[in-house]
Each structure stands twice: as structure tokens, then as C-alpha cells.
Short mmCIF file of C-alpha atoms in Angstrom, two decimals:
data_model
loop_
_atom_site.label_atom_id
_atom_site.label_comp_id
_atom_site.label_asym_id
_atom_site.label_seq_id
_atom_site.Cartn_x
_atom_site.Cartn_y
_atom_site.Cartn_z
CA ASP A 1 7.12 -3.54 5.51
CA SER A 2 6.97 -4.06 1.75
CA GLY A 3 10.72 -3.88 1.27
CA VAL A 4 10.48 -0.77 -0.89
CA THR A 5 12.16 2.24 0.62
CA GLN A 6 11.47 5.85 -0.33
CA THR A 7 13.34 8.92 0.85
CA PRO A 8 12.66 11.49 2.03
CA LYS A 9 9.31 10.87 3.74
CA HIS A 10 8.38 14.53 3.70
CA LEU A 11 9.62 17.44 1.62
CA ILE A 12 8.61 21.07 1.74
CA THR A 13 9.93 23.37 -0.95
CA ALA A 14 9.15 26.61 -2.71
CA THR A 15 7.64 27.11 -6.17
CA GLY A 16 10.23 27.10 -8.92
CA GLN A 17 12.57 24.79 -7.09
CA ARG A 18 13.82 21.32 -8.06
CA VAL A 19 13.70 18.21 -5.90
CA THR A 20 14.80 14.60 -6.21
CA LEU A 21 12.86 11.71 -4.77
CA ARG A 22 14.61 8.38 -4.24
CA CYS A 23 13.34 4.82 -4.32
CA SER A 24 15.07 1.57 -3.45
CA PRO A 25 13.10 -1.43 -4.76
CA ARG A 26 12.69 -4.80 -3.04
CA SER A 27 15.77 -6.96 -3.29
CA GLY A 28 15.74 -8.70 -6.62
CA ASP A 29 12.97 -6.63 -8.20
CA LEU A 30 13.90 -5.24 -11.62
CA SER A 31 10.86 -3.08 -12.28
CA VAL A 32 10.21 0.28 -10.65
CA TYR A 33 7.08 2.35 -11.04
CA TRP A 34 6.37 5.90 -10.00
CA TYR A 35 2.84 7.09 -9.13
CA GLN A 36 1.49 10.49 -8.08
CA GLN A 37 -1.45 10.64 -5.71
CA SER A 38 -3.17 13.93 -5.25
CA LEU A 39 -6.46 14.59 -3.50
CA ASP A 40 -8.44 15.34 -6.61
CA GLN A 41 -6.74 13.10 -9.21
CA GLY A 42 -6.34 9.84 -7.38
CA LEU A 43 -3.43 7.53 -8.25
CA GLN A 44 -1.76 8.54 -11.50
CA PHE A 45 0.88 6.40 -13.15
CA LEU A 46 3.95 8.44 -14.11
CA ILE A 47 6.65 6.17 -15.42
CA GLN A 48 8.11 2.66 -15.27
CA TYR A 49 11.68 1.40 -15.55
CA TYR A 50 12.83 -2.14 -16.04
CA ASN A 51 16.47 -3.06 -15.37
CA GLY A 52 17.62 0.45 -16.11
CA GLU A 53 15.51 1.18 -19.18
CA GLU A 54 12.38 3.20 -19.49
CA ARG A 55 9.51 0.87 -20.42
CA ALA A 56 6.27 2.73 -19.97
CA LYS A 57 5.25 6.36 -19.66
CA GLY A 58 2.05 7.68 -18.21
CA ASN A 59 0.90 11.15 -17.35
CA ILE A 60 4.33 12.51 -16.58
CA LEU A 61 4.95 16.23 -17.13
CA GLU A 62 7.94 17.38 -19.13
CA ARG A 63 9.19 19.13 -15.95
CA PHE A 64 9.54 15.66 -14.39
CA SER A 65 12.11 13.06 -15.24
CA ALA A 66 13.27 9.79 -13.79
CA GLN A 67 16.03 7.25 -14.11
CA GLN A 68 16.98 3.84 -12.80
CA PHE A 69 20.57 3.23 -11.89
CA PRO A 70 22.69 0.08 -12.30
CA ASP A 71 22.05 -0.86 -8.67
CA LEU A 72 18.32 -0.65 -9.57
CA HIS A 73 17.43 2.21 -7.32
CA SER A 74 15.46 4.97 -9.00
CA GLU A 75 15.16 8.71 -8.74
CA LEU A 76 12.31 10.99 -9.74
CA ASN A 77 13.33 14.55 -10.48
CA LEU A 78 10.75 17.30 -10.31
CA SER A 79 11.72 20.77 -11.50
CA SER A 80 10.16 24.17 -11.81
CA LEU A 81 7.79 23.12 -9.10
CA GLU A 82 4.28 24.50 -8.95
CA LEU A 83 1.72 24.49 -6.15
CA GLY A 84 -0.24 21.85 -8.02
CA ASP A 85 2.67 19.43 -7.79
CA SER A 86 1.97 19.02 -4.09
CA ALA A 87 1.08 15.34 -3.69
CA LEU A 88 2.14 11.94 -2.39
CA TYR A 89 4.62 10.28 -4.73
CA PHE A 90 4.72 6.54 -4.52
CA CYS A 91 7.29 4.18 -5.85
CA ALA A 92 6.48 0.51 -6.41
CA SER A 93 8.53 -2.43 -7.56
CA SER A 94 7.83 -5.79 -9.03
CA ALA A 95 9.93 -8.74 -10.03
CA ARG A 96 8.93 -8.77 -13.64
CA GLN A 97 8.32 -6.26 -16.37
CA GLY A 98 4.74 -5.84 -17.34
CA GLY A 99 2.71 -4.68 -14.37
CA THR A 100 2.42 -7.76 -12.29
CA GLU A 101 1.88 -7.64 -8.54
CA ALA A 102 3.60 -4.50 -7.27
CA PHE A 103 4.86 -3.65 -3.83
CA PHE A 104 4.61 -0.03 -2.74
CA GLY A 105 6.83 2.18 -0.68
CA GLN A 106 5.45 4.45 2.02
CA GLY A 107 5.56 7.46 -0.28
CA THR A 108 7.12 10.90 -0.22
CA ARG A 109 4.81 13.69 0.73
CA LEU A 110 5.77 16.75 -1.31
CA THR A 111 4.45 20.16 -0.31
CA VAL A 112 5.16 23.10 -2.58
CA VAL A 113 4.61 26.48 -0.94
CA ALA B 1 -8.80 1.38 -24.35
CA GLN B 2 -7.64 -0.27 -21.15
CA ARG B 3 -9.47 1.17 -18.26
CA VAL B 4 -10.55 0.48 -14.67
CA THR B 5 -13.69 2.08 -13.37
CA GLN B 6 -14.73 2.32 -9.73
CA PRO B 7 -18.07 4.09 -9.89
CA GLU B 8 -18.35 4.94 -6.22
CA LYS B 9 -16.02 7.54 -4.66
CA LEU B 10 -17.42 6.91 -1.21
CA LEU B 11 -19.25 4.03 0.35
CA SER B 12 -20.56 4.31 3.87
CA VAL B 13 -21.98 1.31 5.78
CA PHE B 14 -22.62 0.32 9.35
CA LYS B 15 -20.54 -2.25 11.20
CA GLY B 16 -21.86 -5.73 10.50
CA ALA B 17 -23.46 -4.83 7.20
CA PRO B 18 -22.39 -6.42 3.92
CA VAL B 19 -20.04 -4.49 1.67
CA GLU B 20 -19.57 -4.57 -2.09
CA LEU B 21 -17.01 -2.31 -3.79
CA LYS B 22 -17.56 -2.24 -7.50
CA CYS B 23 -14.87 -2.51 -10.15
CA ASN B 24 -15.35 -2.72 -13.89
CA TYR B 25 -12.58 -3.07 -16.41
CA SER B 26 -12.00 -2.71 -20.10
CA TYR B 27 -9.24 -4.90 -21.52
CA SER B 28 -8.80 -6.78 -24.78
CA GLY B 29 -7.36 -10.00 -23.62
CA SER B 30 -7.23 -12.19 -20.53
CA PRO B 31 -7.18 -9.77 -17.57
CA GLU B 32 -5.15 -9.96 -14.45
CA LEU B 33 -6.79 -8.01 -11.65
CA PHE B 34 -5.90 -6.91 -8.15
CA TRP B 35 -7.41 -5.10 -5.22
CA TYR B 36 -5.12 -2.81 -3.18
CA VAL B 37 -6.01 -1.17 0.17
CA GLN B 38 -4.61 2.06 1.58
CA TYR B 39 -5.13 2.98 5.22
CA SER B 40 -4.93 6.74 6.07
CA ARG B 41 -2.80 7.63 2.99
CA GLN B 42 -0.13 5.09 3.97
CA ARG B 43 1.46 2.71 1.51
CA LEU B 44 -0.81 0.74 -0.76
CA GLN B 45 -0.98 -2.91 0.18
CA LEU B 46 -2.02 -5.78 -1.98
CA LEU B 47 -5.28 -7.22 -0.70
CA LEU B 48 -6.33 -9.72 -3.37
CA ARG B 49 -5.33 -11.01 -6.73
CA HIS B 50 -7.89 -12.80 -8.82
CA ILE B 51 -5.70 -15.63 -9.90
CA SER B 52 -5.21 -16.87 -6.36
CA ARG B 53 -8.94 -16.88 -5.49
CA GLU B 54 -8.08 -16.33 -1.84
CA SER B 55 -9.94 -14.61 0.96
CA ILE B 56 -8.02 -11.98 2.89
CA LYS B 57 -9.46 -10.30 6.03
CA GLY B 58 -12.86 -11.73 5.03
CA PHE B 59 -12.78 -10.06 1.59
CA THR B 60 -13.33 -11.98 -1.63
CA ALA B 61 -13.51 -10.93 -5.25
CA ASP B 62 -14.65 -12.94 -8.26
CA LEU B 63 -13.72 -12.15 -11.81
CA ASN B 64 -16.79 -12.01 -14.03
CA LYS B 65 -15.55 -11.90 -17.62
CA GLY B 66 -19.09 -11.63 -19.03
CA GLU B 67 -19.78 -8.47 -17.03
CA THR B 68 -16.09 -7.39 -17.07
CA SER B 69 -16.28 -6.90 -13.31
CA PHE B 70 -14.13 -7.71 -10.30
CA HIS B 71 -16.23 -6.58 -7.35
CA LEU B 72 -14.85 -6.78 -3.85
CA LYS B 73 -17.17 -8.21 -1.21
CA LYS B 74 -17.29 -8.80 2.51
CA PRO B 75 -20.31 -10.21 4.33
CA PHE B 76 -19.87 -8.32 7.61
CA ALA B 77 -17.94 -5.00 7.58
CA GLN B 78 -15.72 -4.06 10.50
CA GLU B 79 -14.62 -0.60 11.57
CA GLU B 80 -11.03 -1.42 10.80
CA ASP B 81 -12.01 -2.00 7.17
CA SER B 82 -12.37 1.78 6.74
CA ALA B 83 -9.79 2.68 4.06
CA MET B 84 -9.34 3.52 0.40
CA TYR B 85 -9.69 0.59 -1.94
CA TYR B 86 -8.19 0.54 -5.40
CA CYS B 87 -8.90 -1.95 -8.13
CA ALA B 88 -6.01 -2.47 -10.54
CA LEU B 89 -5.53 -4.10 -13.92
CA ASN B 90 -2.28 -5.55 -15.20
CA ALA B 91 -1.97 -3.83 -18.55
CA ARG B 92 0.72 -6.14 -19.88
CA SER B 93 0.99 -4.32 -23.23
CA GLN B 94 1.61 -1.02 -21.46
CA GLY B 95 3.93 -2.51 -18.88
CA ASN B 96 2.17 -1.17 -15.80
CA LEU B 97 -0.76 -1.47 -13.43
CA ILE B 98 -3.75 0.67 -14.27
CA PHE B 99 -5.60 1.80 -11.17
CA GLY B 100 -9.15 2.89 -10.75
CA LYS B 101 -9.79 6.18 -8.96
CA GLY B 102 -10.50 4.37 -5.71
CA THR B 103 -13.43 4.00 -3.35
CA LYS B 104 -13.32 5.29 0.18
CA LEU B 105 -15.01 2.82 2.48
CA SER B 106 -16.29 4.20 5.76
CA VAL B 107 -17.61 1.72 8.32
CA LYS B 108 -19.64 3.35 11.08
CA PRO B 109 -20.04 1.87 14.53
#
């Protein structure tokens, strides 16, 4: 157990819908990262937050957004879902800003039908 | 540009054979590199970090700055080593870990 908790574990939804994925980082970690893992694209960095502020942005679509709350948990919002958004979404946390050793959650498997 | 390249998508070896998973990086500065392992699309787990120079589950990796490589090696592969392996670079200026596309290791009996 890495200490990073993601909910839900599985999510099935229809095209056009909106979903929210939740991540609780390890106790004391200030940085949260979101990654998308699809079969053909590998592990893609989406966005990073540090102590409530957005610090780095990767290949995140405009239909996606995220935030980190004062208690340091983070949510990733995906809207106007398309079939191609089906993937594993991982959250990771680290103690420091700047991409040091990261601990991953077990992921949320999103299926868009 | 900061980049991590894992040239092999799939590596298949027999049990007991040596394994080398290749990783090359591009980074202007002193790199901090990691190897992560993922079993059956479960969570990614940290396997090695170059600064600690440790050996985990028989795996080692040496940073070669001249060749900009951080290859992962194991002298005798085991079936339980079958997994996806990701090389990652700490891109401090970008504030995140940059991952390679991963290499799937398959160890056959």
C-alpha cells in the first residue's frame, strides 16, 4: 500500500457525461500528480498541484480540469466524455514540488460507452 | 527538450537469462532518474532510484552520463519479473516526472 487512495476504482459512463475522480495523497505529501494511461499512449502526464496551486501542466485536454483542496486531496474532472477517454487514471503524490520520488495510487479505470 | 526513451516496447526472455531494459534520457542538467514497475496494470511501484545505487529484487541500474543512459539489468530473470517497466526522469524545471513509454518484460518458463 503506497498510502495514496483513489476513488472510485472503476467507473463506467456514457459519452457526453461528466465524471469526477478523487485522490487522497499520502499523509504529509503536498504534491499531487495526475496521469492517464491508455493502451496505445502509455503513461501521459496531465497536471500537477503543489499545496493547492497548479504547478505544471502536461497533455491535459480543455475538457478536463483538476483542483487541489485545502486538505490536499485532489479531484480530476472529465467532461463531455468521448470513447477515447477510456483509460486508467493514476494519481501520485510526493513530499516536495518538482517531480521527486512519487507514490502512485491504484488508479481509476474509466470506461466510456 | 527533456525526454525519456525506452526503445523496446516488448522484451521476451527465458527464465534464468540475463535481462537489460534500455533507457536513454535527454536533460540539460544533473539528472535524477528512477525505474518504476507495474504488474498487471496495477499501481506503479518505485523499483530503483539512481541516487541510492541499491539493488532491488536483483535489479540494478547505473547512470551513464556520457551515454545519457540508465539501463536496468538483472543477471537471471525470474517469471515473477514479468511486468511493465517505466524509466522516469525528474524534470525539476517542469515540476513533474517524465516517463518513457515503458517496456513490457515477459519471462518465459
